[in-house]
Amino acid sequence: MKKNIIITLLAAIVLSSCGQYSKLLKSKDYEYKYEAAKTYYAKGQYNKASTLLNELTMIFKGTDKAEESVYLLGMCYMNQKDYTTAATTFITYYTSYPSGRYAEIARYQAGKSLYLDTPEPRLDQTSTYKAIQELHLYLEEYPNSARKTEAEDMMFELQEKLVKKEYLASKLYYDLGLYMGNNYQSCIITAQNTLNDYPYTKQREELSVLILRAKYAIAENSVEEKKDERYRDAIDEYYAFKNEFPESKYVKEAEKIFKNSVKEVDIDGIKD
């Protein structure tokens, strides 16, 4: 113990001198390198710390020092905003040390790293699904964790990102209209599937009004013998929308769709 304290103090003193890092890289005194890496980490010099820790994880393999080295290495990458490598390192940690000292925090940081690395909604969301899976596994493993709320919040945010991507796809179908086929129907299917998959999404209102618009557009562009049925479908959709969102910012648009649809069908009493 006394020897370790002395090594730590020497590392702190020597590392404050200029030109010592290059000498340190060549050193075979791995205990000293280990303390130096931790000193660099504590000082926020994550690039230097990670270079040393990368070597030490192999040198100390099978020891407690290797366990801590892997965890600190993940934190170095995290602090350098290299989230992909950080996630891989944290996953390596909890796979190698499932009952280790840092197992819970490593699993959490793996999910958080993947969360921070997800792209904006218009891009491919493969990494978003991976982040959700990692956070879900964390919550399953540690259901009473003090970090439970933060993990759940990240999951919900990631799910909203997936919903946003589907909304943009639905909106694109709607904007394409009848170009090279009935894109309105594709709009409806995509939006409805999204609502089924994420019923509590914050974007429920936007998806719902898009379905209403698309059903009305289908009715407008239908052949004569199908117009009555499809305007009725738009009317039913209006009632569902109005019932769920009575104070919607789209209420005037919805009512206009309703009134125009009513004019096209013969339903006793509906105009009242």
Coordinates of C-alpha atoms in Angstrom, one line a residue:
M1 CA 0.0 0.0 0.0
K2 CA 2.8 2.4 1.0
K3 CA 4.7 1.6 -2.2
N4 CA 1.6 2.4 -4.3
I5 CA 1.1 5.7 -2.6
I6 CA 4.7 6.6 -3.2
I7 CA 4.4 5.6 -6.9
T8 CA 1.2 7.7 -7.2
L9 CA 2.9 10.8 -5.7
L10 CA 6.0 10.4 -7.9
A11 CA 3.8 10.0 -11.0
A12 CA 2.0 13.3 -10.1
I13 CA 5.2 15.1 -9.6
V14 CA 7.0 13.8 -12.7
L15 CA 4.1 14.2 -15.0
S16 CA 4.0 17.9 -14.2
S17 CA 7.4 18.2 -15.9
C18 CA 7.8 18.8 -19.6
G19 CA 8.9 16.0 -21.9
Q20 CA 8.1 13.2 -19.5
Y21 CA 5.3 11.7 -21.5
S22 CA 7.5 10.4 -24.3
K23 CA 9.8 8.8 -21.8
L24 CA 6.8 7.3 -20.0
L25 CA 5.6 5.6 -23.2
K26 CA 8.8 3.7 -23.5
S27 CA 8.9 2.7 -19.9
K28 CA 8.6 -1.0 -18.8
D29 CA 7.5 0.0 -15.3
Y30 CA 3.9 -0.8 -15.7
E31 CA 2.9 0.0 -12.1
Y32 CA 4.2 3.5 -12.7
K33 CA 2.4 3.7 -16.0
Y34 CA -0.8 2.6 -14.3
E35 CA -0.6 5.3 -11.7
A36 CA 0.4 7.8 -14.4
A37 CA -2.6 6.9 -16.5
K38 CA -4.9 7.5 -13.5
T39 CA -3.2 10.8 -12.9
Y40 CA -3.6 11.9 -16.5
Y41 CA -7.3 10.9 -16.3
A42 CA -7.8 12.9 -13.1
K43 CA -6.3 15.9 -14.7
G44 CA -8.6 15.6 -17.7
Q45 CA -5.8 14.6 -20.1
Y46 CA -7.8 11.8 -21.6
N47 CA -5.8 11.3 -24.8
K48 CA -2.6 10.6 -22.9
A49 CA -4.5 8.5 -20.4
S50 CA -6.2 6.4 -23.0
T51 CA -2.9 5.7 -24.9
L52 CA -1.4 4.3 -21.7
L53 CA -4.6 2.4 -20.7
N54 CA -4.8 0.7 -24.0
E55 CA -1.4 -0.9 -23.4
L56 CA -2.2 -1.7 -19.7
T57 CA -5.4 -3.5 -20.4
M58 CA -3.3 -6.2 -22.1
I59 CA -0.4 -6.1 -19.7
F60 CA -2.6 -6.5 -16.6
K61 CA -5.1 -9.0 -18.2
G62 CA -6.7 -11.1 -15.5
T63 CA -6.0 -8.7 -12.7
D64 CA -7.9 -6.1 -10.8
K65 CA -5.8 -3.4 -12.5
A66 CA -7.0 -4.7 -15.9
E67 CA -10.6 -4.3 -14.8
E68 CA -10.2 -0.7 -13.7
S69 CA -8.1 0.0 -16.8
V70 CA -10.8 -1.1 -19.2
Y71 CA -13.4 1.0 -17.3
L72 CA -11.2 4.1 -17.2
L73 CA -10.4 3.6 -20.9
G74 CA -14.1 3.7 -21.7
M75 CA -14.5 6.9 -19.7
C76 CA -11.6 8.4 -21.5
Y77 CA -13.3 7.8 -24.9
M78 CA -16.6 9.0 -23.4
N79 CA -14.9 12.3 -22.4
Q80 CA -13.3 12.6 -25.7
K81 CA -16.7 12.2 -27.3
D82 CA -15.6 9.1 -29.2
Y83 CA -19.0 7.5 -28.3
T84 CA -18.7 4.5 -30.6
T85 CA -15.4 3.4 -29.2
A86 CA -16.6 4.2 -25.7
A87 CA -19.7 2.0 -26.1
T88 CA -17.5 -0.9 -27.4
T89 CA -15.2 -0.5 -24.5
F90 CA -17.9 -0.5 -21.9
I91 CA -19.5 -3.5 -23.5
T92 CA -16.2 -5.3 -23.4
Y93 CA -16.0 -4.4 -19.7
Y94 CA -19.3 -5.8 -18.5
T95 CA -18.9 -8.9 -20.8
S96 CA -15.5 -9.6 -19.3
Y97 CA -16.4 -8.6 -15.7
P98 CA -20.2 -9.2 -15.3
S99 CA -19.9 -9.0 -11.5
G100 CA -17.1 -6.5 -11.6
R101 CA -16.8 -3.4 -9.5
Y102 CA -18.0 -1.1 -12.3
A103 CA -20.5 -3.5 -14.0
E104 CA -23.6 -1.4 -13.4
I105 CA -22.1 1.9 -14.4
A106 CA -20.3 0.4 -17.4
R107 CA -23.6 -1.0 -18.7
Y108 CA -25.3 2.4 -18.2
Q109 CA -22.5 4.2 -19.9
A110 CA -22.6 1.8 -22.8
G111 CA -26.3 2.7 -23.3
K112 CA -25.6 6.4 -22.8
S113 CA -22.6 6.4 -25.3
L114 CA -24.8 4.8 -27.9
Y115 CA -27.6 7.3 -27.1
L116 CA -25.2 10.2 -27.6
D117 CA -24.0 8.7 -30.9
T118 CA -27.4 8.4 -32.6
P119 CA -28.0 10.5 -35.8
E120 CA -30.7 13.0 -36.6
P121 CA -34.1 11.4 -37.6
R122 CA -33.7 11.7 -41.4
L123 CA -30.7 9.4 -41.3
D124 CA -30.4 5.6 -40.9
Q125 CA -31.5 4.7 -37.3
T126 CA -29.7 1.4 -36.8
S127 CA -27.7 2.8 -34.0
T128 CA -30.8 4.2 -32.4
Y129 CA -32.3 0.7 -32.2
K130 CA -29.0 -0.5 -30.7
A131 CA -29.0 2.2 -28.1
I132 CA -32.6 1.4 -27.1
Q133 CA -31.7 -2.3 -26.8
E134 CA -28.7 -1.5 -24.6
L135 CA -30.7 0.8 -22.3
H136 CA -33.5 -1.8 -22.1
L137 CA -31.0 -4.5 -21.1
Y138 CA -29.6 -2.2 -18.4
L139 CA -33.0 -1.6 -16.9
E140 CA -33.7 -5.3 -17.0
E141 CA -30.5 -6.0 -15.2
Y142 CA -30.8 -3.2 -12.7
P143 CA -34.5 -2.4 -12.3
N144 CA -33.9 -0.5 -9.0
S145 CA -30.9 1.5 -10.2
A146 CA -30.5 5.1 -9.1
R147 CA -30.0 5.9 -12.8
K148 CA -33.4 4.3 -13.8
T149 CA -35.1 7.6 -14.6
E150 CA -32.2 8.9 -16.7
A151 CA -32.1 5.6 -18.6
E152 CA -35.9 5.6 -19.2
D153 CA -35.7 9.3 -20.4
M154 CA -33.1 8.4 -22.9
M155 CA -35.1 5.5 -24.2
F156 CA -38.2 7.6 -24.6
E157 CA -36.2 10.3 -26.4
L158 CA -34.8 7.7 -28.8
Q159 CA -38.2 6.2 -29.4
E160 CA -39.4 9.7 -30.3
K161 CA -36.6 9.9 -32.8
L162 CA -37.8 6.7 -34.4
V163 CA -41.3 8.1 -34.5
K164 CA -40.0 11.3 -36.1
K165 CA -38.4 9.3 -38.9
E166 CA -41.7 7.5 -39.6
Y167 CA -43.6 10.7 -39.5
L168 CA -41.2 12.2 -42.1
A169 CA -41.7 9.1 -44.2
S170 CA -45.5 9.4 -43.9
K171 CA -45.4 13.1 -44.7
L172 CA -43.3 12.4 -47.8
Y173 CA -45.8 9.9 -49.0
Y174 CA -48.6 12.4 -48.5
D175 CA -46.6 15.1 -50.4
L176 CA -46.0 12.7 -53.2
G177 CA -49.8 12.2 -53.5
L178 CA -50.7 10.2 -56.6
Y179 CA -47.2 10.4 -58.1
M180 CA -46.5 7.0 -59.6
G181 CA -49.2 5.4 -57.5
N182 CA -51.4 5.9 -54.5
N183 CA -48.9 7.4 -52.0
Y184 CA -51.8 8.5 -49.8
Q185 CA -52.5 4.9 -48.8
S186 CA -48.8 4.4 -48.0
C187 CA -49.0 7.5 -45.8
I188 CA -51.9 6.1 -43.9
I189 CA -50.3 2.6 -43.4
T190 CA -47.0 4.1 -42.3
A191 CA -48.6 6.5 -39.8
Q192 CA -51.0 3.9 -38.4
N193 CA -48.2 1.4 -37.9
T194 CA -46.2 4.0 -36.1
L195 CA -49.1 4.8 -33.8
N196 CA -49.6 1.1 -33.1
D197 CA -45.9 0.7 -32.3
Y198 CA -45.6 3.9 -30.2
P199 CA -49.1 4.6 -28.9
Y200 CA -47.9 7.2 -26.3
T201 CA -45.7 9.2 -28.6
K202 CA -45.7 13.0 -28.3
Q203 CA -46.2 13.1 -32.1
R204 CA -49.5 11.3 -32.0
E205 CA -51.5 14.4 -33.0
E206 CA -49.3 15.1 -36.0
L207 CA -49.6 11.5 -37.2
S208 CA -53.3 11.4 -36.6
V209 CA -54.1 14.6 -38.6
L210 CA -51.9 13.2 -41.4
I211 CA -54.1 10.1 -41.6
L212 CA -57.2 12.3 -41.7
R213 CA -55.7 14.5 -44.5
A214 CA -54.7 11.4 -46.5
K215 CA -58.1 9.7 -46.2
Y216 CA -59.8 12.9 -47.4
A217 CA -57.3 13.2 -50.3
I218 CA -58.1 9.6 -51.3
A219 CA -61.8 10.3 -51.3
E220 CA -61.3 13.4 -53.4
N221 CA -59.3 11.5 -56.0
S222 CA -61.5 8.4 -56.1
V223 CA -63.6 7.2 -59.0
E224 CA -67.2 8.1 -58.6
E225 CA -68.5 4.7 -57.4
K226 CA -66.0 4.7 -54.5
K227 CA -66.3 8.3 -53.4
D228 CA -69.2 7.8 -51.0
E229 CA -67.4 5.0 -49.1
R230 CA -64.2 6.9 -48.9
Y231 CA -65.7 10.2 -47.8
R232 CA -67.5 8.2 -45.1
D233 CA -64.1 6.8 -44.0
A234 CA -62.8 10.4 -43.8
I235 CA -65.8 11.4 -41.7
D236 CA -65.2 8.5 -39.3
E237 CA -61.5 9.6 -39.1
Y238 CA -62.6 13.1 -38.3
Y239 CA -64.8 11.9 -35.4
A240 CA -61.9 9.8 -34.0
F241 CA -59.5 12.8 -34.3
K242 CA -61.9 15.3 -32.8
N243 CA -62.7 12.9 -29.9
E244 CA -59.0 12.4 -29.1
F245 CA -57.8 16.0 -29.7
P246 CA -60.8 18.3 -29.0
E247 CA -58.5 21.3 -28.5
S248 CA -56.2 20.5 -31.4
K249 CA -54.3 23.2 -33.3
Y250 CA -55.6 21.5 -36.4
V251 CA -59.3 21.7 -35.4
K252 CA -60.2 24.2 -38.1
E253 CA -58.6 22.1 -40.8
A254 CA -60.3 19.0 -39.5
E255 CA -63.7 20.7 -39.4
K256 CA -63.2 21.9 -43.0
I257 CA -62.4 18.3 -44.1
F258 CA -65.5 17.1 -42.2
K259 CA -67.8 19.7 -43.8
N260 CA -66.5 19.1 -47.3
S261 CA -66.9 15.3 -46.8
V262 CA -70.5 15.6 -45.5
K263 CA -71.4 17.5 -48.7
E264 CA -70.4 14.5 -50.8
V265 CA -72.4 11.8 -48.9
D266 CA -76.0 11.1 -48.1
I267 CA -76.1 10.5 -44.4
D268 CA -79.4 11.5 -42.6
G269 CA -78.8 14.0 -39.9
I270 CA -75.1 14.2 -40.1
K271 CA -75.1 17.9 -41.3
D272 CA -76.7 18.8 -37.9

